[in-house]
Coordinates of C-alpha atoms in Angstrom, one line a residue:
X1 CA -132.7 -50.0 64.3
X2 CA -135.0 -52.2 62.2
X3 CA -138.6 -51.1 61.8
X4 CA -141.9 -52.7 60.8
X5 CA -140.7 -56.1 61.8
X6 CA -137.8 -56.1 59.3
X7 CA -134.4 -57.4 60.3
X8 CA -131.3 -55.3 60.2
X9 CA -130.0 -57.7 57.5
X10 CA -133.1 -56.9 55.3
X11 CA -132.5 -53.2 55.6
X12 CA -128.8 -53.6 54.8
X13 CA -129.8 -55.6 51.8
X14 CA -132.2 -52.9 50.6
X15 CA -129.6 -50.2 51.2
X16 CA -126.9 -52.2 49.3
X17 CA -129.1 -52.6 46.3
X18 CA -130.5 -49.1 46.4
X19 CA -126.9 -47.8 46.2
X20 CA -126.6 -49.7 42.9
X21 CA -129.7 -48.1 41.4
X22 CA -132.2 -50.9 41.5
X23 CA -135.0 -52.1 43.6
X24 CA -134.3 -55.4 45.4
X25 CA -136.4 -58.5 44.5
X26 CA -138.5 -60.2 47.2
X27 CA -136.3 -63.3 46.7
X28 CA -133.0 -61.4 47.4
X29 CA -134.3 -59.6 50.5
X30 CA -136.6 -62.2 52.2
X31 CA -135.5 -65.5 50.6
X32 CA -139.1 -66.0 49.4
X33 CA -140.4 -66.0 45.9
X34 CA -143.2 -63.6 45.0
X35 CA -146.7 -65.1 44.9
X36 CA -147.9 -66.0 41.5
X37 CA -151.3 -65.9 40.1
X38 CA -152.7 -68.8 38.1
X39 CA -152.2 -66.9 34.8
X40 CA -148.4 -66.6 35.7
X41 CA -147.9 -70.3 36.2
X42 CA -146.3 -71.7 33.0
X43 CA -148.4 -74.3 31.1
X44 CA -147.5 -77.9 31.4
X45 CA -148.6 -78.8 27.9
X46 CA -145.0 -79.6 27.0
X47 CA -145.5 -82.9 28.8
X48 CA -147.4 -85.1 26.5
X49 CA -149.6 -87.6 28.2
X50 CA -148.7 -90.2 25.6
X51 CA -145.0 -89.7 26.0
X52 CA -142.5 -90.4 28.7
X53 CA -143.3 -88.8 32.0
X54 CA -140.8 -86.4 33.6
X55 CA -139.5 -87.9 36.8
X56 CA -140.9 -86.2 40.0
X57 CA -138.6 -84.0 42.0
X58 CA -136.9 -86.0 44.7
X59 CA -137.4 -84.9 48.3
X60 CA -135.1 -82.1 49.3
X61 CA -132.7 -82.6 52.2
X62 CA -133.3 -81.0 55.6
X63 CA -132.5 -77.3 56.0
X64 CA -128.8 -76.7 56.0
X65 CA -127.6 -76.3 59.5
X66 CA -124.8 -74.0 60.7
X67 CA -122.5 -77.1 61.1
X68 CA -123.3 -78.4 57.7
X69 CA -122.7 -75.0 56.1
X70 CA -119.3 -74.8 57.7
X71 CA -118.1 -78.4 57.4
X72 CA -119.8 -79.8 54.3
X73 CA -116.8 -79.1 52.1
X74 CA -114.2 -80.1 54.6
X75 CA -111.0 -81.1 52.8
X76 CA -111.3 -78.7 49.8
X77 CA -108.6 -76.1 49.5
X78 CA -110.7 -73.1 50.4
X79 CA -113.3 -75.0 52.4
X80 CA -116.2 -72.9 51.0
X81 CA -119.4 -72.3 52.9
X82 CA -122.4 -74.3 51.7
X83 CA -125.6 -72.3 51.0
X84 CA -128.1 -74.9 49.8
X85 CA -128.2 -78.2 47.9
X86 CA -130.3 -81.1 46.6
X87 CA -129.4 -84.7 47.3
X88 CA -129.3 -87.0 50.3
X89 CA -129.3 -85.7 53.9
X90 CA -126.0 -84.7 55.5
X91 CA -124.5 -87.4 57.7
X92 CA -122.6 -85.4 60.3
X93 CA -119.8 -87.1 62.4
X94 CA -121.0 -88.6 65.7
X95 CA -119.7 -90.8 68.5
X96 CA -116.8 -90.4 70.9
X97 CA -114.2 -90.7 68.1
X98 CA -116.1 -88.7 65.5
X99 CA -114.0 -86.8 62.9
X100 CA -114.8 -84.8 59.8
X101 CA -114.2 -86.8 56.6
X102 CA -112.4 -85.0 53.9
X103 CA -113.8 -84.4 50.4
X104 CA -112.0 -83.9 47.2
X105 CA -112.9 -82.8 43.6
X106 CA -112.7 -85.3 40.8
X107 CA -113.0 -85.4 37.1
X108 CA -116.7 -85.6 36.2
X109 CA -116.2 -88.4 33.7
X110 CA -118.3 -89.4 30.8
X111 CA -122.0 -88.4 30.8
X112 CA -123.3 -88.6 27.2
X113 CA -126.5 -86.6 27.7
X114 CA -125.0 -83.9 29.9
X115 CA -122.0 -83.5 27.7
X116 CA -124.3 -83.1 24.7
X117 CA -126.5 -80.5 26.3
X118 CA -124.2 -78.5 28.6
X119 CA -122.6 -76.1 26.1
X120 CA -125.6 -76.4 23.7
X121 CA -128.2 -74.6 25.8
X122 CA -128.4 -76.2 29.3
X123 CA -125.8 -73.9 30.8
X124 CA -127.6 -70.9 29.4
X125 CA -130.8 -72.1 31.0
X126 CA -129.1 -72.6 34.3
X127 CA -127.8 -69.0 34.0
X128 CA -131.2 -67.8 33.2
X129 CA -132.6 -69.3 36.4
X130 CA -129.8 -67.6 38.4
X131 CA -130.3 -64.3 36.7
X132 CA -134.1 -64.2 37.0
X133 CA -133.8 -65.0 40.7
X134 CA -131.2 -62.2 41.0
X135 CA -128.6 -64.5 42.3
X136 CA -125.1 -62.8 42.2
X137 CA -123.5 -66.0 40.9
X138 CA -119.7 -66.2 40.2
X139 CA -119.3 -69.6 38.5
X140 CA -120.9 -72.8 37.3
X141 CA -118.9 -76.0 37.1
X142 CA -119.7 -79.7 36.4
X143 CA -117.6 -81.6 38.9
X144 CA -117.6 -84.9 40.9
X145 CA -117.3 -84.5 44.6
X146 CA -116.5 -87.4 46.8
X147 CA -115.1 -88.3 50.2
X148 CA -111.4 -89.2 49.8
X149 CA -112.1 -92.8 50.8
X150 CA -115.0 -93.3 48.3
X151 CA -114.5 -94.8 44.9
X152 CA -116.9 -92.7 42.9
X153 CA -118.7 -89.7 44.4
X154 CA -121.6 -87.6 43.2
X155 CA -121.9 -85.7 39.9
X156 CA -122.7 -82.1 40.8
X157 CA -123.8 -78.9 39.1
X158 CA -121.7 -76.7 41.3
X159 CA -122.8 -73.0 41.5
X160 CA -120.6 -70.4 43.1
X161 CA -122.2 -67.3 44.6
X162 CA -120.3 -64.0 45.2
X163 CA -119.8 -62.9 48.8
X164 CA -120.3 -59.2 48.9
X165 CA -120.7 -58.0 52.6
X166 CA -123.0 -57.1 54.2
X167 CA -125.2 -59.3 52.0
X168 CA -125.1 -63.0 51.5
X169 CA -127.6 -65.3 49.8
X170 CA -130.1 -66.8 52.2
X171 CA -130.8 -70.5 52.5
X172 CA -134.4 -69.9 51.4
X173 CA -133.3 -68.2 48.2
X174 CA -130.6 -70.8 47.6
X175 CA -132.8 -73.9 48.0
X176 CA -135.4 -72.4 45.7
X177 CA -132.8 -71.9 43.0
X178 CA -131.4 -75.4 43.6
X179 CA -134.9 -76.8 43.3
X180 CA -135.4 -75.0 40.0
X181 CA -132.1 -76.2 38.6
X182 CA -132.8 -79.8 39.6
X183 CA -136.2 -79.5 37.9
X184 CA -134.4 -78.3 34.8
X185 CA -132.1 -81.2 34.8
X186 CA -134.9 -83.7 35.2
X187 CA -136.9 -82.0 32.4
X188 CA -133.9 -82.8 30.2
X189 CA -133.7 -86.4 31.3
X190 CA -130.8 -85.9 33.6
X191 CA -131.6 -87.5 37.0
X192 CA -128.2 -88.4 38.3
X193 CA -126.8 -84.9 38.8
X194 CA -127.4 -82.9 42.0
X195 CA -127.2 -79.2 42.5
X196 CA -125.1 -77.4 45.2
X197 CA -124.7 -73.7 45.8
X198 CA -121.7 -72.4 47.8
X199 CA -120.1 -69.1 48.6
X200 CA -117.2 -68.6 46.1
X201 CA -115.6 -65.5 44.7
X202 CA -113.7 -65.4 41.4
X203 CA -110.1 -64.7 42.4
X204 CA -108.2 -62.8 39.8
X205 CA -104.8 -63.6 41.0
X206 CA -102.4 -60.7 41.2
X207 CA -101.6 -60.5 44.9
X208 CA -101.9 -57.8 47.0
X209 CA -79.9 -78.6 43.5
X210 CA -76.6 -78.8 41.8
X211 CA -76.6 -75.1 41.6
X212 CA -76.9 -73.9 45.2
X213 CA -78.5 -70.6 44.1
X214 CA -80.8 -72.0 41.4
X215 CA -84.1 -71.2 43.3
X216 CA -82.9 -67.8 44.4
X217 CA -81.6 -66.9 40.9
X218 CA -84.8 -68.1 39.2
X219 CA -86.7 -64.7 39.2
X220 CA -83.8 -63.2 37.3
X221 CA -83.6 -65.8 34.5
X222 CA -85.6 -66.3 31.3
X223 CA -87.4 -69.4 32.6
X224 CA -91.2 -69.1 32.9
X225 CA -92.9 -68.4 36.2
X226 CA -91.0 -65.3 37.0
X227 CA -92.8 -62.6 39.1
X228 CA -93.8 -59.4 37.3
X229 CA -95.7 -56.3 38.0
X230 CA -96.5 -53.0 36.3
X231 CA -94.2 -50.1 37.5
X232 CA -97.4 -48.0 38.1
X233 CA -99.1 -50.7 40.2
X234 CA -96.3 -52.5 42.1
X235 CA -98.7 -53.8 44.8
X236 CA -100.3 -56.2 42.2
X237 CA -97.9 -58.9 41.2
X238 CA -98.5 -61.8 38.9
X239 CA -96.6 -64.4 36.8
X240 CA -95.0 -64.2 33.4
X241 CA -96.8 -66.5 30.8
X242 CA -94.8 -67.4 27.7
X243 CA -92.6 -65.8 25.1
X244 CA -93.5 -65.2 21.5
X245 CA -91.6 -63.9 18.5
X246 CA -92.3 -62.5 15.0
X247 CA -90.5 -63.8 11.9
X248 CA -87.9 -61.2 10.7
X249 CA -88.3 -59.0 13.7
X250 CA -85.4 -58.9 16.1
X251 CA -87.6 -58.6 19.2
X252 CA -89.0 -60.8 21.9
X253 CA -92.4 -60.6 23.4
X254 CA -94.0 -61.9 26.6
X255 CA -97.7 -62.9 27.1
X256 CA -99.5 -62.7 30.4
X257 CA -102.9 -61.8 31.8
X258 CA -104.1 -58.2 31.5
X259 CA -105.4 -57.8 35.0
X260 CA -101.9 -58.4 36.3
X261 CA -100.7 -55.2 34.7
X262 CA -103.8 -52.9 34.6
X263 CA -106.2 -51.9 37.4
X264 CA -109.9 -52.6 37.0
X265 CA -110.7 -48.9 36.6
X266 CA -108.5 -48.8 33.4
X267 CA -110.4 -51.5 31.4
X268 CA -110.0 -50.0 28.0
X269 CA -108.0 -51.0 24.8
X270 CA -104.3 -50.2 25.0
X271 CA -101.8 -50.1 22.1
X272 CA -98.3 -48.6 21.9
X273 CA -97.3 -48.4 18.2
X274 CA -94.6 -45.6 18.2
X275 CA -91.9 -44.3 20.5
X276 CA -93.6 -41.0 21.1
X277 CA -96.3 -42.7 23.2
X278 CA -95.6 -43.1 27.0
X279 CA -94.3 -46.5 28.1
X280 CA -96.2 -48.7 30.6
X281 CA -93.2 -50.4 32.1
X282 CA -93.2 -53.9 33.5
X283 CA -90.8 -54.9 36.3
X284 CA -89.2 -58.1 37.5
X285 CA -90.3 -58.0 41.1
X286 CA -91.7 -55.0 42.9
X287 CA -89.5 -53.2 45.3
X288 CA -91.1 -55.0 48.2
X289 CA -90.6 -58.4 46.6
X290 CA -87.0 -57.5 45.7
X291 CA -86.2 -56.6 49.3
X292 CA -87.9 -59.8 50.5
X293 CA -85.6 -61.7 48.0
X294 CA -82.5 -60.0 49.4
X295 CA -83.6 -61.0 52.9
X296 CA -83.9 -64.6 51.9
X297 CA -80.4 -64.6 50.4
X298 CA -78.9 -63.0 53.5
X299 CA -80.7 -65.5 55.7
X300 CA -79.4 -68.3 53.6
X301 CA -75.9 -67.0 53.9
X302 CA -76.3 -67.0 57.7
X303 CA -77.6 -70.5 57.6
X304 CA -74.4 -71.6 55.9
X305 CA -72.4 -70.0 58.7
X306 CA -74.4 -72.2 61.1
X307 CA -73.7 -75.3 59.1
X308 CA -70.0 -74.5 58.9
X309 CA -69.8 -74.0 62.7
X310 CA -71.6 -77.3 63.3
X311 CA -69.3 -79.2 61.0
X312 CA -66.3 -77.7 62.6
X313 CA -67.7 -78.9 66.0
X314 CA -68.0 -82.4 64.6
X315 CA -64.3 -82.3 63.4
X316 CA -63.2 -81.1 66.8
X317 CA -65.1 -83.9 68.5
X318 CA -62.9 -86.6 66.8
X319 CA -59.6 -84.7 66.9
X320 CA -56.7 -87.1 67.6
X321 CA -58.9 -90.2 67.0
X322 CA -57.7 -92.4 64.2
X323 CA -60.3 -95.3 64.3
X324 CA -62.4 -96.0 61.2
X325 CA -65.6 -94.5 62.6
X326 CA -63.9 -91.2 63.7
X327 CA -62.2 -91.0 60.3
X328 CA -65.5 -91.4 58.5
X329 CA -67.1 -88.6 60.7
X330 CA -64.1 -86.3 60.0
X331 CA -64.3 -86.9 56.2
X332 CA -68.1 -86.4 56.1
X333 CA -67.9 -83.2 58.2
X334 CA -65.1 -81.7 56.0
X335 CA -67.1 -82.5 52.9
X336 CA -70.3 -80.8 54.3
X337 CA -68.2 -77.8 55.5
X338 CA -66.7 -77.3 52.1
X339 CA -70.2 -77.5 50.5
X340 CA -71.5 -74.9 52.9
X341 CA -68.5 -72.6 52.3
X342 CA -69.0 -72.9 48.5
X343 CA -72.7 -72.1 48.8
X344 CA -72.1 -69.1 51.2
X345 CA -69.5 -67.7 48.7
X346 CA -71.8 -68.2 45.7
X347 CA -74.7 -66.5 47.5
X348 CA -72.5 -63.6 48.6
X349 CA -71.4 -63.0 45.1
X350 CA -75.0 -63.2 43.8
X351 CA -76.1 -60.8 46.5
X352 CA -73.5 -58.3 45.4
X353 CA -74.6 -58.8 41.8
X354 CA -78.3 -58.0 42.7
X355 CA -77.3 -55.0 44.7
X356 CA -75.2 -53.6 41.9
X357 CA -77.3 -54.5 38.9
X358 CA -81.0 -55.0 40.0
X359 CA -81.6 -52.6 42.9
X360 CA -83.6 -49.9 41.1
X361 CA -86.9 -50.0 39.2
X362 CA -85.0 -49.0 36.0
X363 CA -82.6 -51.9 36.3
X364 CA -85.4 -54.3 36.9
X365 CA -87.5 -53.1 34.0
X366 CA -88.2 -56.2 31.8
X367 CA -90.0 -54.2 29.1
X368 CA -93.2 -52.4 28.3
X369 CA -96.7 -53.3 27.3
X370 CA -97.4 -52.8 23.6
X371 CA -100.9 -54.5 23.3
X372 CA -103.7 -55.2 25.7
X373 CA -107.3 -55.2 24.6
X374 CA -110.0 -54.5 27.1
X375 CA -111.3 -57.4 29.2
X376 CA -114.5 -58.5 27.5
X377 CA -116.2 -61.8 26.6
X378 CA -114.5 -62.6 23.3
X379 CA -114.9 -65.1 20.5
X380 CA -116.0 -68.5 21.6
X381 CA -117.3 -66.9 24.8
X382 CA -113.9 -66.9 26.4
X383 CA -112.7 -64.1 28.6
X384 CA -110.3 -61.8 26.7
X385 CA -107.7 -61.1 29.5
X386 CA -104.4 -60.7 27.7
X387 CA -101.4 -58.4 27.6
X388 CA -98.3 -58.5 25.5
X389 CA -95.0 -57.1 26.7
X390 CA -92.1 -56.1 24.4
X391 CA -89.0 -57.3 26.2
X392 CA -86.0 -54.9 26.4
X393 CA -83.1 -56.4 24.5
X394 CA -80.8 -55.3 27.3
X395 CA -82.6 -57.8 29.6
X396 CA -83.0 -60.7 27.2
X397 CA -81.2 -60.8 23.9
X398 CA -83.5 -62.2 21.1
X399 CA -80.5 -63.7 19.4
X400 CA -79.5 -65.6 22.5
X401 CA -83.0 -66.5 23.8
X402 CA -83.1 -70.4 24.1
X403 CA -86.9 -70.6 23.9
X404 CA -89.7 -71.3 26.5
X405 CA -88.7 -73.4 29.5
X406 CA -90.3 -74.0 32.9
X407 CA -87.8 -74.6 35.7
X408 CA -89.3 -77.4 37.7
X409 CA -87.3 -76.3 40.8
X410 CA -86.8 -78.3 43.9
X411 CA -90.3 -78.4 45.4
X412 CA -90.6 -82.0 44.2
X413 CA -87.9 -84.7 43.6
X414 CA -87.8 -86.2 40.1
X415 CA -89.6 -89.3 41.5
X416 CA -92.3 -87.3 43.2
X417 CA -93.2 -85.1 40.2
X418 CA -93.0 -88.1 37.8
X419 CA -95.5 -90.0 40.0
X420 CA -97.8 -87.0 40.1
X421 CA -97.7 -86.5 36.3
X422 CA -98.2 -90.2 35.7
X423 CA -100.4 -91.1 38.7
X424 CA -101.7 -94.5 37.6
X425 CA -98.9 -96.9 36.4
X426 CA -101.5 -99.5 35.4
X427 CA -103.0 -97.1 32.9
X428 CA -99.8 -96.1 31.1
X429 CA -101.0 -97.6 27.9
X430 CA -103.4 -94.6 27.7
X431 CA -100.9 -92.1 28.9
X432 CA -99.4 -91.4 25.4
X433 CA -97.8 -88.1 26.3
X434 CA -95.6 -89.2 29.2
X435 CA -93.7 -86.9 31.4
X436 CA -90.0 -87.4 31.7
X437 CA -88.0 -85.5 34.3
X438 CA -85.4 -83.4 32.4
X439 CA -81.9 -83.8 33.7
X440 CA -81.3 -80.0 33.9
X441 CA -84.8 -79.5 35.5
X442 CA -85.9 -77.4 32.5
X443 CA -89.1 -78.6 30.9
X444 CA -89.1 -77.5 27.2
X445 CA -92.3 -76.0 25.8
X446 CA -93.3 -77.2 22.4
X447 CA -96.4 -75.5 21.1
X448 CA -100.1 -75.9 21.9
X449 CA -102.1 -79.0 22.9
X450 CA -104.4 -79.7 19.8
X451 CA -108.0 -78.7 20.5
X452 CA -109.3 -82.2 19.5
X453 CA -107.0 -83.7 22.1
X454 CA -108.1 -81.1 24.7
X455 CA -111.7 -82.3 24.3
X456 CA -110.9 -86.0 23.9
X457 CA -107.7 -86.7 25.9
X458 CA -105.8 -89.9 25.3
X459 CA -104.9 -90.4 29.0
X460 CA -106.6 -91.2 32.2
X461 CA -106.5 -90.2 35.9
X462 CA -106.3 -92.8 38.7
X463 CA -110.0 -93.4 38.6
X464 CA -109.8 -94.3 34.9
X465 CA -111.5 -91.1 33.7
X466 CA -110.2 -89.3 30.6
X467 CA -108.3 -86.1 31.5
X468 CA -105.1 -84.2 30.9
X469 CA -102.7 -83.9 33.8
X470 CA -101.2 -80.4 33.7
X471 CA -98.6 -78.4 35.7
X472 CA -97.7 -74.8 36.1
X473 CA -95.1 -72.7 37.9
X474 CA -96.5 -69.6 39.6
X475 CA -95.4 -66.8 41.8
X476 CA -97.3 -68.0 44.9
X477 CA -97.7 -71.8 44.8
X478 CA -94.6 -72.6 42.8
X479 CA -94.9 -75.9 40.8
X480 CA -98.3 -77.5 41.1
X481 CA -100.0 -80.4 39.3
X482 CA -103.7 -80.6 38.5
X483 CA -106.3 -82.3 36.3
X484 CA -108.0 -80.4 33.4
X485 CA -111.7 -81.3 33.2
X486 CA -111.8 -81.2 29.5
X487 CA -115.2 -82.7 28.7
X488 CA -117.1 -79.9 30.4
X489 CA -116.2 -76.2 30.2
X490 CA -116.9 -74.0 33.2
X491 CA -118.5 -70.6 33.2
X492 CA -117.5 -67.6 35.3
X493 CA -118.9 -64.0 35.7
X494 CA -115.9 -61.7 35.4
X495 CA -115.6 -58.8 37.9
X496 CA -114.7 -56.4 35.1
X497 CA -118.0 -57.1 33.4
X498 CA -120.5 -57.5 36.2
X499 CA -121.1 -53.9 37.2
X500 CA -124.8 -52.7 37.0
X501 CA -125.8 -51.8 33.5
X502 CA -128.0 -48.6 33.7
X503 CA -129.2 -49.0 30.1
X504 CA -130.8 -52.3 30.9
X505 CA -133.1 -52.7 34.0
X506 CA -130.6 -51.9 36.7
X507 CA -129.5 -55.5 37.1
X508 CA -126.0 -56.7 36.7
X509 CA -125.0 -57.6 33.2
X510 CA -124.9 -61.4 32.9
X511 CA -121.4 -61.5 31.4
X512 CA -120.7 -65.2 31.6
X513 CA -117.6 -66.5 29.9
X514 CA -116.1 -70.0 29.3
X515 CA -112.9 -71.3 30.8
X516 CA -111.0 -74.5 31.1
X517 CA -111.3 -75.8 34.6
X518 CA -108.4 -77.4 36.5
X519 CA -108.9 -79.1 39.8
X520 CA -106.2 -80.3 42.3
X521 CA -104.6 -83.6 41.5
X522 CA -105.5 -84.9 45.0
X523 CA -105.9 -83.5 48.5
X524 CA -102.2 -84.0 49.3
X525 CA -101.2 -81.7 46.4
X526 CA -103.2 -78.8 47.7
X527 CA -104.7 -76.1 45.4
X528 CA -103.5 -75.7 41.8
X529 CA -103.3 -72.0 42.2
X530 CA -103.7 -69.0 44.5
X531 CA -103.4 -65.2 44.3
X532 CA -100.2 -64.1 42.5
X533 CA -100.3 -67.0 40.0
X534 CA -102.3 -65.2 37.4
X535 CA -100.7 -65.2 34.0
X536 CA -98.8 -68.5 34.5
X537 CA -98.6 -70.8 31.5
X538 CA -100.3 -74.2 32.0
X539 CA -98.8 -77.2 30.2
X540 CA -99.1 -80.9 29.9
X541 CA -96.3 -83.5 30.7
X542 CA -94.5 -82.9 27.4
X543 CA -94.6 -79.1 27.6
X544 CA -97.5 -78.4 25.2
X545 CA -99.5 -75.4 26.3
X546 CA -103.1 -75.6 27.4
X547 CA -103.4 -71.8 28.1
X548 CA -102.7 -69.2 30.8
X549 CA -104.1 -69.0 34.3
X550 CA -106.6 -66.1 34.6
X551 CA -108.5 -66.8 37.8
X552 CA -109.9 -69.3 40.2
X553 CA -112.9 -70.0 42.4
X554 CA -112.5 -70.0 46.2
X555 CA -114.8 -69.3 49.1
X556 CA -112.6 -69.5 52.2
X557 CA -110.6 -67.0 54.2
X558 CA -107.4 -68.1 52.5
X559 CA -106.4 -67.2 48.9
X560 CA -106.5 -70.8 47.7
X561 CA -108.7 -71.9 44.8
X562 CA -110.9 -75.0 44.6
X563 CA -111.1 -74.7 40.9
X564 CA -108.5 -72.8 38.7
X565 CA -109.7 -71.2 35.4
X566 CA -107.5 -71.3 32.3
X567 CA -108.0 -69.4 29.0
X568 CA -107.2 -71.7 26.1
X569 CA -104.0 -71.1 24.1
X570 CA -105.8 -71.1 20.7
X571 CA -108.0 -68.2 21.7
X572 CA -105.1 -66.3 23.2
X573 CA -103.1 -66.5 19.9
X574 CA -106.2 -65.5 17.9
X575 CA -106.4 -62.2 20.0
X576 CA -102.7 -61.6 19.7
X577 CA -102.8 -62.0 15.9
X578 CA -105.4 -59.2 15.7
X579 CA -102.7 -56.7 16.6
X580 CA -101.1 -55.9 13.2
X581 CA -97.4 -55.9 14.4
X582 CA -98.0 -59.4 15.9
X583 CA -100.1 -60.8 13.1
X584 CA -97.5 -63.5 12.4
X585 CA -96.4 -64.1 16.0
X586 CA -95.6 -67.6 17.1
X587 CA -94.7 -69.4 20.3
X588 CA -90.9 -69.7 20.8
X589 CA -90.4 -73.4 21.2
X590 CA -87.5 -74.4 23.5
X591 CA -84.3 -75.5 21.9
X592 CA -82.1 -78.2 23.4
X593 CA -80.6 -76.9 26.5

């Protein structure tokens, strides 16, 4: 029961923070800033009377209502909850035929001043505001948000805030932080960017048709996107990244995200340099996923029996009839029946192969981890979230390995995927690295995207904004297409690095790291990633690697991400090369298949 006029939420907030060894600030608990004395108010001498005047702070919109908080981001993959914002008042739907308009994320586009200042010191100043106000923030992005029927949309400093029950950031605290950030932007001459705070956790993504069996066989092939897990933690599955090799060494290695294979409690440097050390085995599919795969195959075989029976019924229906229409029905039914019989037999043979050769953990062991440094903020301020697996030659022979391929699968037809990778036919002159559907569905990987091109891409999205259209294949969302926001990096606070630091002042360490942000191509495509996709390699239309997927920001009840975060390939290979046995490692480019 609350005492002294304090709400139960306030007491919960105090208890939550006390358990973490620090006293809560007035802003965190009450949503009000502490009173300041005149001596604490910063001087305004930095504004010279003879120079240009800083624009006044625009009027803040009305208090965020419950309806606005819930529906403001309608249309985004996770539909996060709005906390507070600057900008124009919300225009809720009204009238007898009112409906919620859908919003979508877009490439921020060119903004010379913001581009110049963001990575220089502006992002750091934003983070200082958040940290000083004790906001448990998860991410900061520069995005453009628009209704799907609008041509432009608003440029937004988009701040994600962790949701850690029983606490959540109040509107009062949020609007004060939004006001301070807006003031900061104006002080730097940036008047056309608004500030929005939303509830958004960083999701690190392990999760709790010529060939009729191509999709069902895919997890047991050497194409990228296969599902993997550590034998010790089979409940956490992720996605294989890409294969590397070392000159003169008859071995093959696989790169993925560390958090796919190691639990958070074991965040310490790992190396295996000799056979006397215990192995940390990596499996293709956990036992649960393997059984689910068997179920899918058995169900598909049953489906073929249904098809066979239906075609036999069609044949019986025209028995004894020799007219042209009946003959055409009979021929078509016999053709479809034979197709179903062939598929059923192929699936039956494959099922027996899996039961005989892949049914135990030992038989599904892909290899073992040989190198995985602890997750820290590394060089260039990128998150070091990397693991390297030595692949058992019994599973993939180095001599026979054809190189890195992504099987594009059957989720999209050749026409559909080509349209998504080249979304604006009128801008093809700028789309120098055109996607071409490979006849065998296998997209060849061919090294990294140059860093200069990452920052200044020679292609455009449908709105004419420079970007790189990318794709990946992951465990959960399969093949997805998105747009990399290359002119602004995003910042995230990693779960592994945000525990209270007792050697400081009891506050959480502000371990912000950079990441390449990828947003959905459009609202029809859905999220670029979800839980289980961690570790997947992200490539452009010609198979050049941008990096590997290490997380995403989402605020809804589902596991979808509004923004996916990618660690750049150049940084990944720099870390890999620090391990002496992999000092000369290189990406295995795909050979002609």
